[in-house]
Coordinates of C-alpha atoms in Angstrom, one line a residue:
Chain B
X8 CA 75.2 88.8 57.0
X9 CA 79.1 89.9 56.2
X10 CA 78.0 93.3 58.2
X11 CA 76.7 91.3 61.1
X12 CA 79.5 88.9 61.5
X13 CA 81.5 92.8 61.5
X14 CA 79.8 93.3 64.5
X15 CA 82.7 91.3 66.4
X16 CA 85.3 93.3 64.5
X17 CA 84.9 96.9 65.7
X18 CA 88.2 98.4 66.3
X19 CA 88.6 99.2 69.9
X20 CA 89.6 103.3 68.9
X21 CA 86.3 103.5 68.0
X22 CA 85.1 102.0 71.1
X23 CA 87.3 104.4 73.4
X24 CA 86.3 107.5 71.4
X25 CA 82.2 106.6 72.1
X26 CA 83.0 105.9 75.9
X27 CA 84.7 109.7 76.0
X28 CA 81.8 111.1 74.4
X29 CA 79.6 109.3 76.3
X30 CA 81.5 110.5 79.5
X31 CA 81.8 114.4 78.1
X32 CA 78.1 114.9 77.1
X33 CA 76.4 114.3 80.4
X34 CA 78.9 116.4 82.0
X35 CA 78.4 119.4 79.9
X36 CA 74.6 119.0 78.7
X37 CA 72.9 118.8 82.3
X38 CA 70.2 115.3 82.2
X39 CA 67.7 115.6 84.1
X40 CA 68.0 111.6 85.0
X41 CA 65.9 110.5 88.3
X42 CA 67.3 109.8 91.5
X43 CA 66.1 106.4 93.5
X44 CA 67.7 106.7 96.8
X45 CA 68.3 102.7 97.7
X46 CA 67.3 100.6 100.4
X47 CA 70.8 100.7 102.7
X48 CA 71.5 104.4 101.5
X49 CA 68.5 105.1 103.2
X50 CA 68.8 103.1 106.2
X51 CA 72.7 105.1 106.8
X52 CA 71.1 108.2 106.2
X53 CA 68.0 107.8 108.7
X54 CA 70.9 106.5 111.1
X55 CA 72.9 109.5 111.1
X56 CA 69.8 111.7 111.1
X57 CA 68.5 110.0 113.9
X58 CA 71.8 111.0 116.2
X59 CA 70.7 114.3 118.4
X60 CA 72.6 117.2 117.8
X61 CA 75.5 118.1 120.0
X62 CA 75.4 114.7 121.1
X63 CA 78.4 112.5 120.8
X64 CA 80.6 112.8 117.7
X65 CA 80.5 110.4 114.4
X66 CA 83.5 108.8 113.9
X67 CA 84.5 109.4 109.4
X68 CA 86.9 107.3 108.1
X69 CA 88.2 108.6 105.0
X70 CA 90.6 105.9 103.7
X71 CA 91.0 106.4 100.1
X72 CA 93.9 108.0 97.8
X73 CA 92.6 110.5 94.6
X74 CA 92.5 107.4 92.0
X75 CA 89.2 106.9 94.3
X76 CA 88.2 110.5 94.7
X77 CA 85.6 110.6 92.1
X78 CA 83.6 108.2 93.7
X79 CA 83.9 108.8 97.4
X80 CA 85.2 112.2 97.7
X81 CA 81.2 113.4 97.1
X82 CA 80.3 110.8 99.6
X83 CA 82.1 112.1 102.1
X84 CA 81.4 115.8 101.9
X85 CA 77.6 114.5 101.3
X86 CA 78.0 113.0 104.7
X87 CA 80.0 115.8 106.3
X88 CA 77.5 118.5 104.9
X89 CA 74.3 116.4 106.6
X90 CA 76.0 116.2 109.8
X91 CA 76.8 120.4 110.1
X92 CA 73.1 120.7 108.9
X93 CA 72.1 118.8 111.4
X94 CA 74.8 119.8 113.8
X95 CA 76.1 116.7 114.8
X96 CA 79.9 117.0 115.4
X97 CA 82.3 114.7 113.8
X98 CA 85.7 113.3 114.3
X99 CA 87.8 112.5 111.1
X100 CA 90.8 110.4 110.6
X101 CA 92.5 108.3 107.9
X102 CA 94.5 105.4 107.3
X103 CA 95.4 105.9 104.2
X104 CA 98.2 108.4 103.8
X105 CA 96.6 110.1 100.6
X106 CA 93.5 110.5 102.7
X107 CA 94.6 113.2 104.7
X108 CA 95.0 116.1 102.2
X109 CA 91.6 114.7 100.9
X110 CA 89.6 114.9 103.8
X111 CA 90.7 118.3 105.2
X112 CA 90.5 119.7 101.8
X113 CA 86.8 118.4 102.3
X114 CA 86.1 119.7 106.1
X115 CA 87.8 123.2 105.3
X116 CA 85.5 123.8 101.7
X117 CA 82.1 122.7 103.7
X118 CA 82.8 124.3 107.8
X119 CA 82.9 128.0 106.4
X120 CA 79.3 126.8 105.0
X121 CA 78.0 125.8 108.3
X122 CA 79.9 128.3 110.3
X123 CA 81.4 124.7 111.6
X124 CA 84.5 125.4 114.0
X125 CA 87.5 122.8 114.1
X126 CA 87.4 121.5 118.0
X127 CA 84.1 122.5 118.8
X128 CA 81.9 121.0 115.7
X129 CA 84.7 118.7 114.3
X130 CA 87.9 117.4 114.9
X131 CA 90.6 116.4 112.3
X132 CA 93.0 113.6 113.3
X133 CA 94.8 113.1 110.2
X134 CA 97.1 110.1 109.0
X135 CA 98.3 107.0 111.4
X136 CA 99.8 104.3 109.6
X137 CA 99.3 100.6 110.7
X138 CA 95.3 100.4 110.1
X139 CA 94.1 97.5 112.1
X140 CA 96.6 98.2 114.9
X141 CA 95.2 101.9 115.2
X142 CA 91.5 100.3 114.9
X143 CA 92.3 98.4 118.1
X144 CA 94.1 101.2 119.7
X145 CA 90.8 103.4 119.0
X146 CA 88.8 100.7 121.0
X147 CA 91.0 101.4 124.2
X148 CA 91.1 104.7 123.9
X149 CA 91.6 107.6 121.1
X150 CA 94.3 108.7 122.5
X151 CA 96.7 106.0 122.5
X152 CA 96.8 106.5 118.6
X153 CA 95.8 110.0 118.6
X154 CA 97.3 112.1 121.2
X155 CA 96.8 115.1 119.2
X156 CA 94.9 116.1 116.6
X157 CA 96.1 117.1 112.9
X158 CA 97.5 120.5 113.5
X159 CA 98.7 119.4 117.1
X160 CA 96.6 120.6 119.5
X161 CA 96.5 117.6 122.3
X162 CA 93.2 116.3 122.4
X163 CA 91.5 117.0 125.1
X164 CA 92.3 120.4 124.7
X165 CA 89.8 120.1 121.7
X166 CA 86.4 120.9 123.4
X167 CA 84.2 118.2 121.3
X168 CA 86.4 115.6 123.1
X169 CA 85.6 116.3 126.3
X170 CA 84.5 112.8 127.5
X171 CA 84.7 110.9 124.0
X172 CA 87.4 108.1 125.5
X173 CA 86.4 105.3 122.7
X174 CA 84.0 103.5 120.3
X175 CA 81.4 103.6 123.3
X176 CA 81.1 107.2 122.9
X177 CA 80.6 107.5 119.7
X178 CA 77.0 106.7 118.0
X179 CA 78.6 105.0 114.7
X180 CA 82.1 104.6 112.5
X181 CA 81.5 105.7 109.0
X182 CA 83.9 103.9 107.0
X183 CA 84.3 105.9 103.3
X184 CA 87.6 103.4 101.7
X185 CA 88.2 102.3 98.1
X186 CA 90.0 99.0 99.8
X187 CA 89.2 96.0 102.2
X188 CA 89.9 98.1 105.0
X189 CA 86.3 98.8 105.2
X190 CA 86.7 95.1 106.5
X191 CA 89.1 95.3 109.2
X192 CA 86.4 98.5 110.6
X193 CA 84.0 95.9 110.9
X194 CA 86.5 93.1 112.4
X195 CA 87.7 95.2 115.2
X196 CA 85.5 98.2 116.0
X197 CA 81.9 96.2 115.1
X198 CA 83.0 92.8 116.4
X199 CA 85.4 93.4 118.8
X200 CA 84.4 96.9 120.5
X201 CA 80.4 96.5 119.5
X202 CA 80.4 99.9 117.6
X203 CA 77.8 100.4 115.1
X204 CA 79.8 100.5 111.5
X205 CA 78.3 102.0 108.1
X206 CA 80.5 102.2 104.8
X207 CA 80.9 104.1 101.8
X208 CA 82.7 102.1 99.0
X209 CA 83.7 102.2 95.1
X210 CA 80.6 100.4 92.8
X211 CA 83.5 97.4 92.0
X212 CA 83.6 96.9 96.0
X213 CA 80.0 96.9 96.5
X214 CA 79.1 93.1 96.2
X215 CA 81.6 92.5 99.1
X216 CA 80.0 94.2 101.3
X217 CA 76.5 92.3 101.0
X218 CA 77.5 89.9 103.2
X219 CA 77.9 92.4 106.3
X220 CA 74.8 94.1 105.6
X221 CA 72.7 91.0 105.7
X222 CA 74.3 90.0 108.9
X223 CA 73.2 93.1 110.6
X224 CA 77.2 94.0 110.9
X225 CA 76.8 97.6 108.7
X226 CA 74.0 99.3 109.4
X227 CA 74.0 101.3 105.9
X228 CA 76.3 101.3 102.6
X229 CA 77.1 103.8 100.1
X230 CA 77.3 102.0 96.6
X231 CA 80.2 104.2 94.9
X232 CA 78.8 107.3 93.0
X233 CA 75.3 106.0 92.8
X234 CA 75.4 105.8 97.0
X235 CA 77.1 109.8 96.3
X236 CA 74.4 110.5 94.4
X237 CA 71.6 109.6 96.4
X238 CA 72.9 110.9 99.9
X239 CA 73.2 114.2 98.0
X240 CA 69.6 114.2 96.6
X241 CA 68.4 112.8 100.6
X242 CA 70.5 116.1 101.8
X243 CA 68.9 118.5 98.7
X244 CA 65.3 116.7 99.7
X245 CA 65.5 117.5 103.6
X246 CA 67.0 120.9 102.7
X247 CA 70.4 120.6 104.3
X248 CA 72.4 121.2 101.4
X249 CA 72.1 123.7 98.3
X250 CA 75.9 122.8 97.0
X251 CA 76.2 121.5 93.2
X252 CA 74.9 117.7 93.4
X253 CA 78.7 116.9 91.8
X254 CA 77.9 112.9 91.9
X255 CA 74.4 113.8 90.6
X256 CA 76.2 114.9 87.9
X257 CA 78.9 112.2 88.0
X258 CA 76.0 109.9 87.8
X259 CA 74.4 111.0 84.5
X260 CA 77.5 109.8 83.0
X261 CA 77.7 106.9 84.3
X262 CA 74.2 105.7 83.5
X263 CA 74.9 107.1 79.9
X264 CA 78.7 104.5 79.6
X265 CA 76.1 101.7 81.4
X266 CA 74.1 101.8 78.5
X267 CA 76.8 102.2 76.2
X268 CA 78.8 98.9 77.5
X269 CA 75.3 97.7 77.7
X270 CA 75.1 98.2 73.3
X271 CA 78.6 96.9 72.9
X272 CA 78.2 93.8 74.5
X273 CA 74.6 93.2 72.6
X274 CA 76.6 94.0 69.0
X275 CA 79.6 91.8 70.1
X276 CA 77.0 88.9 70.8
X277 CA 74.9 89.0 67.7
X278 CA 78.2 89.0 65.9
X279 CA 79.6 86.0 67.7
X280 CA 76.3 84.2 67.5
X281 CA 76.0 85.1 63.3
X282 CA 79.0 83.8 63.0
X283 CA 78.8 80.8 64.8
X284 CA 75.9 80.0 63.0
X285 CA 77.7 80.1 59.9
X286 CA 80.4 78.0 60.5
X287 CA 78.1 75.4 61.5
X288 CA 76.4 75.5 58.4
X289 CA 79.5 75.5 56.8
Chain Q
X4 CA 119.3 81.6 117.8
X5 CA 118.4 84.4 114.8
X6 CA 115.6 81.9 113.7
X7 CA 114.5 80.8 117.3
X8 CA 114.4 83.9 119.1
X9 CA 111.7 85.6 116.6
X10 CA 110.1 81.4 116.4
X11 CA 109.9 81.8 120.7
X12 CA 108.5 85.8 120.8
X13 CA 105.7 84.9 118.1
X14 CA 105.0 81.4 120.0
X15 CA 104.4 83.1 123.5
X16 CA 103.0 86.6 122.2
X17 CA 100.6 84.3 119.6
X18 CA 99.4 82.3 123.1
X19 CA 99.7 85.5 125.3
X20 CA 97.2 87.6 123.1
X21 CA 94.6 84.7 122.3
X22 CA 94.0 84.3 126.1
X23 CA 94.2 87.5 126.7
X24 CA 91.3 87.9 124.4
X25 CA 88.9 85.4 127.2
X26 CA 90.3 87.4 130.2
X27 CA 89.9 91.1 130.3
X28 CA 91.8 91.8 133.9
X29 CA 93.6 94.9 134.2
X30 CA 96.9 93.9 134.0
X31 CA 96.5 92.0 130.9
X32 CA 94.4 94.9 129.3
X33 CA 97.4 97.4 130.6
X34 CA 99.9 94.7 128.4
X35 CA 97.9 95.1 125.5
X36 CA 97.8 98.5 125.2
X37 CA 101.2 98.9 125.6
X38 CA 101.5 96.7 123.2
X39 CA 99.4 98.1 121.1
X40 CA 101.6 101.5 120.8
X41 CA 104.9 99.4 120.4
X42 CA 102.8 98.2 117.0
X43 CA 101.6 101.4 115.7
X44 CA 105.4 102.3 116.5
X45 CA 106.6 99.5 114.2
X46 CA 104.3 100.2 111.7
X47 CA 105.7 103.4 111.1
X48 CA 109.0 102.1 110.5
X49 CA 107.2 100.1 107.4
X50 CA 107.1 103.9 105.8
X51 CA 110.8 104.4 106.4
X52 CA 111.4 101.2 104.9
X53 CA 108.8 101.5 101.9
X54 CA 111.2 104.8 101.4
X55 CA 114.6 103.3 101.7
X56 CA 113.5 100.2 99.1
X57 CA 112.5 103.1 96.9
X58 CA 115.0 104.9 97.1
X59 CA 117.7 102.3 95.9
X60 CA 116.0 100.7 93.3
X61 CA 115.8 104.3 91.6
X62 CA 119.1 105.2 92.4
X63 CA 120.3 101.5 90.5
X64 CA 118.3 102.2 88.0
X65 CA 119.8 106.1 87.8
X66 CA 123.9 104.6 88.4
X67 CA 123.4 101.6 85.3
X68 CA 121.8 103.9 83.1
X69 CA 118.9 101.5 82.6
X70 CA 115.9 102.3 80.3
X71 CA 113.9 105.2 81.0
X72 CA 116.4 105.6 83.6
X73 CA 115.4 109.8 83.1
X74 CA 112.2 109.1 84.7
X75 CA 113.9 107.4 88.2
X76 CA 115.3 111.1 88.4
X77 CA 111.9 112.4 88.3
X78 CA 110.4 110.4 90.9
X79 CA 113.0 110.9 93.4
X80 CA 112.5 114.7 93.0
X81 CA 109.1 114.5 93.6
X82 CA 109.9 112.2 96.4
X83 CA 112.4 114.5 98.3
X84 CA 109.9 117.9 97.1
X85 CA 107.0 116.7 98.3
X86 CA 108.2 115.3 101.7
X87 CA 110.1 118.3 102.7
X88 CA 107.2 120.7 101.7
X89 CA 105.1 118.3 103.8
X90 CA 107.4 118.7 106.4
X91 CA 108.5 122.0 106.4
X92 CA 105.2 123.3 105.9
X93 CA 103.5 121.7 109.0
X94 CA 106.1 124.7 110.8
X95 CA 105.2 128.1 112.0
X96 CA 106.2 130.9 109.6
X97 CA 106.4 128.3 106.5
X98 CA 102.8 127.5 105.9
X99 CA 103.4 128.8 102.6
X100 CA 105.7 125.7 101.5
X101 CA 102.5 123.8 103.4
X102 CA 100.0 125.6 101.2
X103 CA 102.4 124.8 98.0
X104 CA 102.3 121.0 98.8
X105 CA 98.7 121.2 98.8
X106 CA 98.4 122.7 95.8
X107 CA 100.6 120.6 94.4
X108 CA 98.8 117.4 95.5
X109 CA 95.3 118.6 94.4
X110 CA 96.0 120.0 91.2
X111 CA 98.9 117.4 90.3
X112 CA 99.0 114.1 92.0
X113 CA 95.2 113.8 92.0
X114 CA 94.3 114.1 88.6
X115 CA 97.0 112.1 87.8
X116 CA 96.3 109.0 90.5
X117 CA 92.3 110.1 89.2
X118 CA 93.1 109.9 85.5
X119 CA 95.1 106.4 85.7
X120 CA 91.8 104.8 87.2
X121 CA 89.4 106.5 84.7
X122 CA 91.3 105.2 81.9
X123 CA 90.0 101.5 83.0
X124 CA 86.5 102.8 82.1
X125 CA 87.9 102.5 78.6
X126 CA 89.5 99.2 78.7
X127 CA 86.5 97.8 80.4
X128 CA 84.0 98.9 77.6
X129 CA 86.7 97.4 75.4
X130 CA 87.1 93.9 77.2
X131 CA 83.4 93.8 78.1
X132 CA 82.8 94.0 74.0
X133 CA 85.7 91.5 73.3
X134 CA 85.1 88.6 76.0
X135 CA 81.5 88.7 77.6
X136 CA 80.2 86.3 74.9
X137 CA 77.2 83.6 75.5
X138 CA 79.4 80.7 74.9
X139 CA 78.0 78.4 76.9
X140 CA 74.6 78.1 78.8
X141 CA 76.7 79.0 82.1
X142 CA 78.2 82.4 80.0
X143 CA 74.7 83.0 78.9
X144 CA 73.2 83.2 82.2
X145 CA 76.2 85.4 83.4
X146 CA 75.4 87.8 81.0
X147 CA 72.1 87.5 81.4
X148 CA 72.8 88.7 85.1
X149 CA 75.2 90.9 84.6
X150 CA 72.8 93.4 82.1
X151 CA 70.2 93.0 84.8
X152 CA 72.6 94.1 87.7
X153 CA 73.5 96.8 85.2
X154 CA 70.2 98.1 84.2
X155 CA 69.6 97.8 88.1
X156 CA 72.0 100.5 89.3
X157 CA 71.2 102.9 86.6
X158 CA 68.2 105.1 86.3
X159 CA 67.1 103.5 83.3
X160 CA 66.4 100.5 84.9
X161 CA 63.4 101.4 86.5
X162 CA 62.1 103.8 83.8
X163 CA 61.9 100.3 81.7
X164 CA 60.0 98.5 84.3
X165 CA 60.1 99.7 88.1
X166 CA 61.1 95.4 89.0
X167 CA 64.5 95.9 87.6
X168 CA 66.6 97.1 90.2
X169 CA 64.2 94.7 93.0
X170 CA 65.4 91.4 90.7
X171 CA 69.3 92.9 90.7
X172 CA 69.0 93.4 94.2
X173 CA 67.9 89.6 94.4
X174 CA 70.9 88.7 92.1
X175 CA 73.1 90.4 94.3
X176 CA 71.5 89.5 98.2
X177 CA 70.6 85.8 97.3
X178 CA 73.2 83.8 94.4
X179 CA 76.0 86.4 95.2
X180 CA 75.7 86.2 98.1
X181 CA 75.7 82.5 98.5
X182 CA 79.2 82.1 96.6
X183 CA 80.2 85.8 98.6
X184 CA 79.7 83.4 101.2
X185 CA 81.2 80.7 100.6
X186 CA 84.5 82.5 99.4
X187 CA 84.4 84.2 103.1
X188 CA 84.2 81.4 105.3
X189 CA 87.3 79.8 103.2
X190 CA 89.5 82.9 103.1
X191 CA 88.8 83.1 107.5
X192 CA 89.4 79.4 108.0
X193 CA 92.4 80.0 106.2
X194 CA 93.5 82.6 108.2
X195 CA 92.6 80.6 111.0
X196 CA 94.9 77.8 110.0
X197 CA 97.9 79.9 108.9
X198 CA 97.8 82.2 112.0
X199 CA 98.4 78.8 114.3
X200 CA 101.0 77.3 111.7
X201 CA 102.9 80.7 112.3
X202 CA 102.2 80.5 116.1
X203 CA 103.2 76.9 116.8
X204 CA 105.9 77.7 114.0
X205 CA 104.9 75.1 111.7
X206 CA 104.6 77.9 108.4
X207 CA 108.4 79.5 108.6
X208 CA 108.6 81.5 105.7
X209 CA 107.7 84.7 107.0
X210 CA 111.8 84.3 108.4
X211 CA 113.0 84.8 105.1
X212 CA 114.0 81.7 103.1
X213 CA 111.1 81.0 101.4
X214 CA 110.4 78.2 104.5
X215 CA 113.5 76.6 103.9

């Protein structure tokens, strides 16, 4: 009975070192764990498969710093890879100013894949601070808050923007962010400009986006590297990608710390409840 | 007049903007673009003054020798480094200093920023064993729901019994939701109600003072 009332007593070294082999193991010993693609993963990826190519552009927000990148840097190059597969061209920005090293770090690794051209098959807007402001400005007109693109080049110089004037031209906003400003996506360009909005957020976030999806105001969501993983296997399944499934990977570990937590909170329990028990006989 | 003016451009701008909402003429649509770029405009300024708080609360901190006061000098090198690389390097014939601020941010800043939020993976497995205890029948259930949610997101889940992640969907589309809900609706009605205080200048403290 002393070793189960222990059970509440395990120094927390201990607990660290078993979540850092339970991180390292997965990563270097490849699992071959199976891959579920969910309900609303599904539902974003049929949505941007269903958008003709050379049609009008997606819109990507990538708002998220690196403390994020784990989670939603394979997300977005998931998405980015499915849309040069399927050669549908899309526009980029962020609102976050870590975002925009992120994201073209992204578009230039995957467009030599594709043979994807900047201006013709994408365009890369880069940073604009004040988020909700530039949401609305988008709505008049891209433009106002982007009169050129990353590297400078005015807009409508950029051949894919022939035409593209606001959320009306483009078939959805794909809203990748480790923050509520997945939120203000869905307040201004779904409510206010009537622009279909998916998302891509961290597994923390996840639960607050429920609400939206119910309503019928996101038409997909990407649940943090689980959402990574499962766009990647979608992609890998339809034959649009053959790059290393890094959330895949990602995810192995994840499942492996799940289970892990999973143990610790059963031993801290049984501890609690041994112990309880004695003092009341006591 | 330096509490009314800024109390009179936020009453009539407030008023302005909710009708314009209802009435989508030209003229008022060409006012609210225009002001629309004044905002973006202003929000840029926030950066300048994010910088400028920085800035002086390092070099305080540098001047009174305060603890640690070493590691102030570091973040103000990495400050000025990385902004003029980023700057200099957007300009033709120094891409290199452009290229070296890249690096820089991938191979530094990232696993840094990366490594701070992995390290609550730890703490979490550590808390998780500490608090989440069936104290009560309200705890139990909690827990109860939690593992399930768990299990749900993980393969494992279904390789126990295929229901798993359909029942921590339900936890998450039906009870979650309910309180997600409820949380929601207070948090806009709040908004609602602070946004006219401000307008009709009722709530103050946004002037400074702490709404004296």
């Amino acid at each position: 009975m002393k070793i189960l009332e222990n059970l509440t007593k395990i120094n927390r070294r201990y607990i660290f070192l078993l979540v850092a082999l339970a991180v390292i193991f997965p990563l270097v010993i490849p699992m071959k764990l199976p891959t579920i693609p969910g309900k609303y993963t599904i539902k974003l990826y049929d949505f941007i498969d269903q958008i003709p190519p050379q049609s009008q552009p997606i819109l990507i927000a990538a708002d998220y710093s690196p403390s994020m990148m784990p989670e939603l840097q394979p997300m977005l190059e998931a998405v980015i890879r499915h849309c040069f597969a399927k050669g549908i061209r899309i526009v980029v920005l962020t609102l976050d100013p870590n975002g925009a090293v992120l994201s073209e770090t992204a578009l230039q690794k995957i467009a030599p894949e594709y043979g994807a051209v900047n201006g013709r098959d994408y365009a890369f807007l880069g940073f604009k601070p004040g988020s909700s402001i530039v949401m609305m400005s988008i709505g008049e007109n891209f433009r106002q808050a982007f009169p050129t693109d990353f590297y400078g080049t005015p807009l409508d110089s950029l051949p894919m923007m022939n035409g593209i004037r606001n959320y009306a031209d483009v078939p959805l906003v794909l809203s990748i962010a480790g923050s509520a400003i997945t939120q203000g996506w869905i307040n201004y360009a779904h409510t206010r400009y009537h622009a279909n909005v998916g998302a891509g957020c961290t597994a923390v976030s996840t639960a607050d986006y429920y609400p939206f999806l119910q309503a019928g105001q996101l038409v997909g969501l990407l649940n943090g590297m689980k959402g990574a993983s499962e766009y990647e296997y979608l992609n890998k399944k339809n034959g649009y990608s053959s790059a290393a499934p890094v959330a895949t990977k990602g995810m192995n570990a994840v499942s492996i710390v799940h289970l892990l937590l999973m143990l610790f909170i059963i031993l801290g329990n049984i501890g609690y409840l041994v112990t309880r028990h004695n003092q009341s006989k006591k | 007049m330096k509490r009314q003016i800024p109390l009179i451009i936020v009453l009539t701008l407030g008023i302005f903007f909710f009708i314009q909402f209802f009435v989508p003429s030209q003229v008022s649509t060409n006012i609210y673009q225009i002001t629309l770029q004044w905002t973006i405009v202003i929000s840029a300024f926030a950066i300048v003054l994010a910088v400028g708080s920085l800035f002086n609360h390092h070099m305080l901190k540098i001047k009174r020798r305060k603890p640690h006061w070493w590691n102030s000098i570091v973040t103000l090198a990495a400050l000025v480094v990385m902004a003029l690389l980023g700057i200099l390097g957007r300009w033709r014939g120094l891409e290199k200093l452009g290229d070296l601020y890249h690096t820089l941010f991938l191979y530094v800043q990232a696993p840094m920023d990366s490594a701070m939020f992995a390290i609550l993976a730890f703490y979490m497995a550590s808390a998780a064993y500490r608090a989440f205890r069936a104290r009560s029948q309200e705890a139990a259930l909690l827990l109860i729901s939690g593992f399930i949610v768990m299990l749900g997101v993980i393969p494992f889940g279904s390789m126990i019994w295929s229901r798993i992640p359909d029942i921590a969907e339900w936890i998450l589309m039906v009870p979650n939701m309910a309180a997600k809900r409820g949380i929601l609706f207070g948090v806009g009605l709040g908004m609602t109600a602070t946004s006219l205080k401000i307008i009709l200048g009722i709530e103050r403290s946004w002037l400074g003072g702490g709404g004296k």
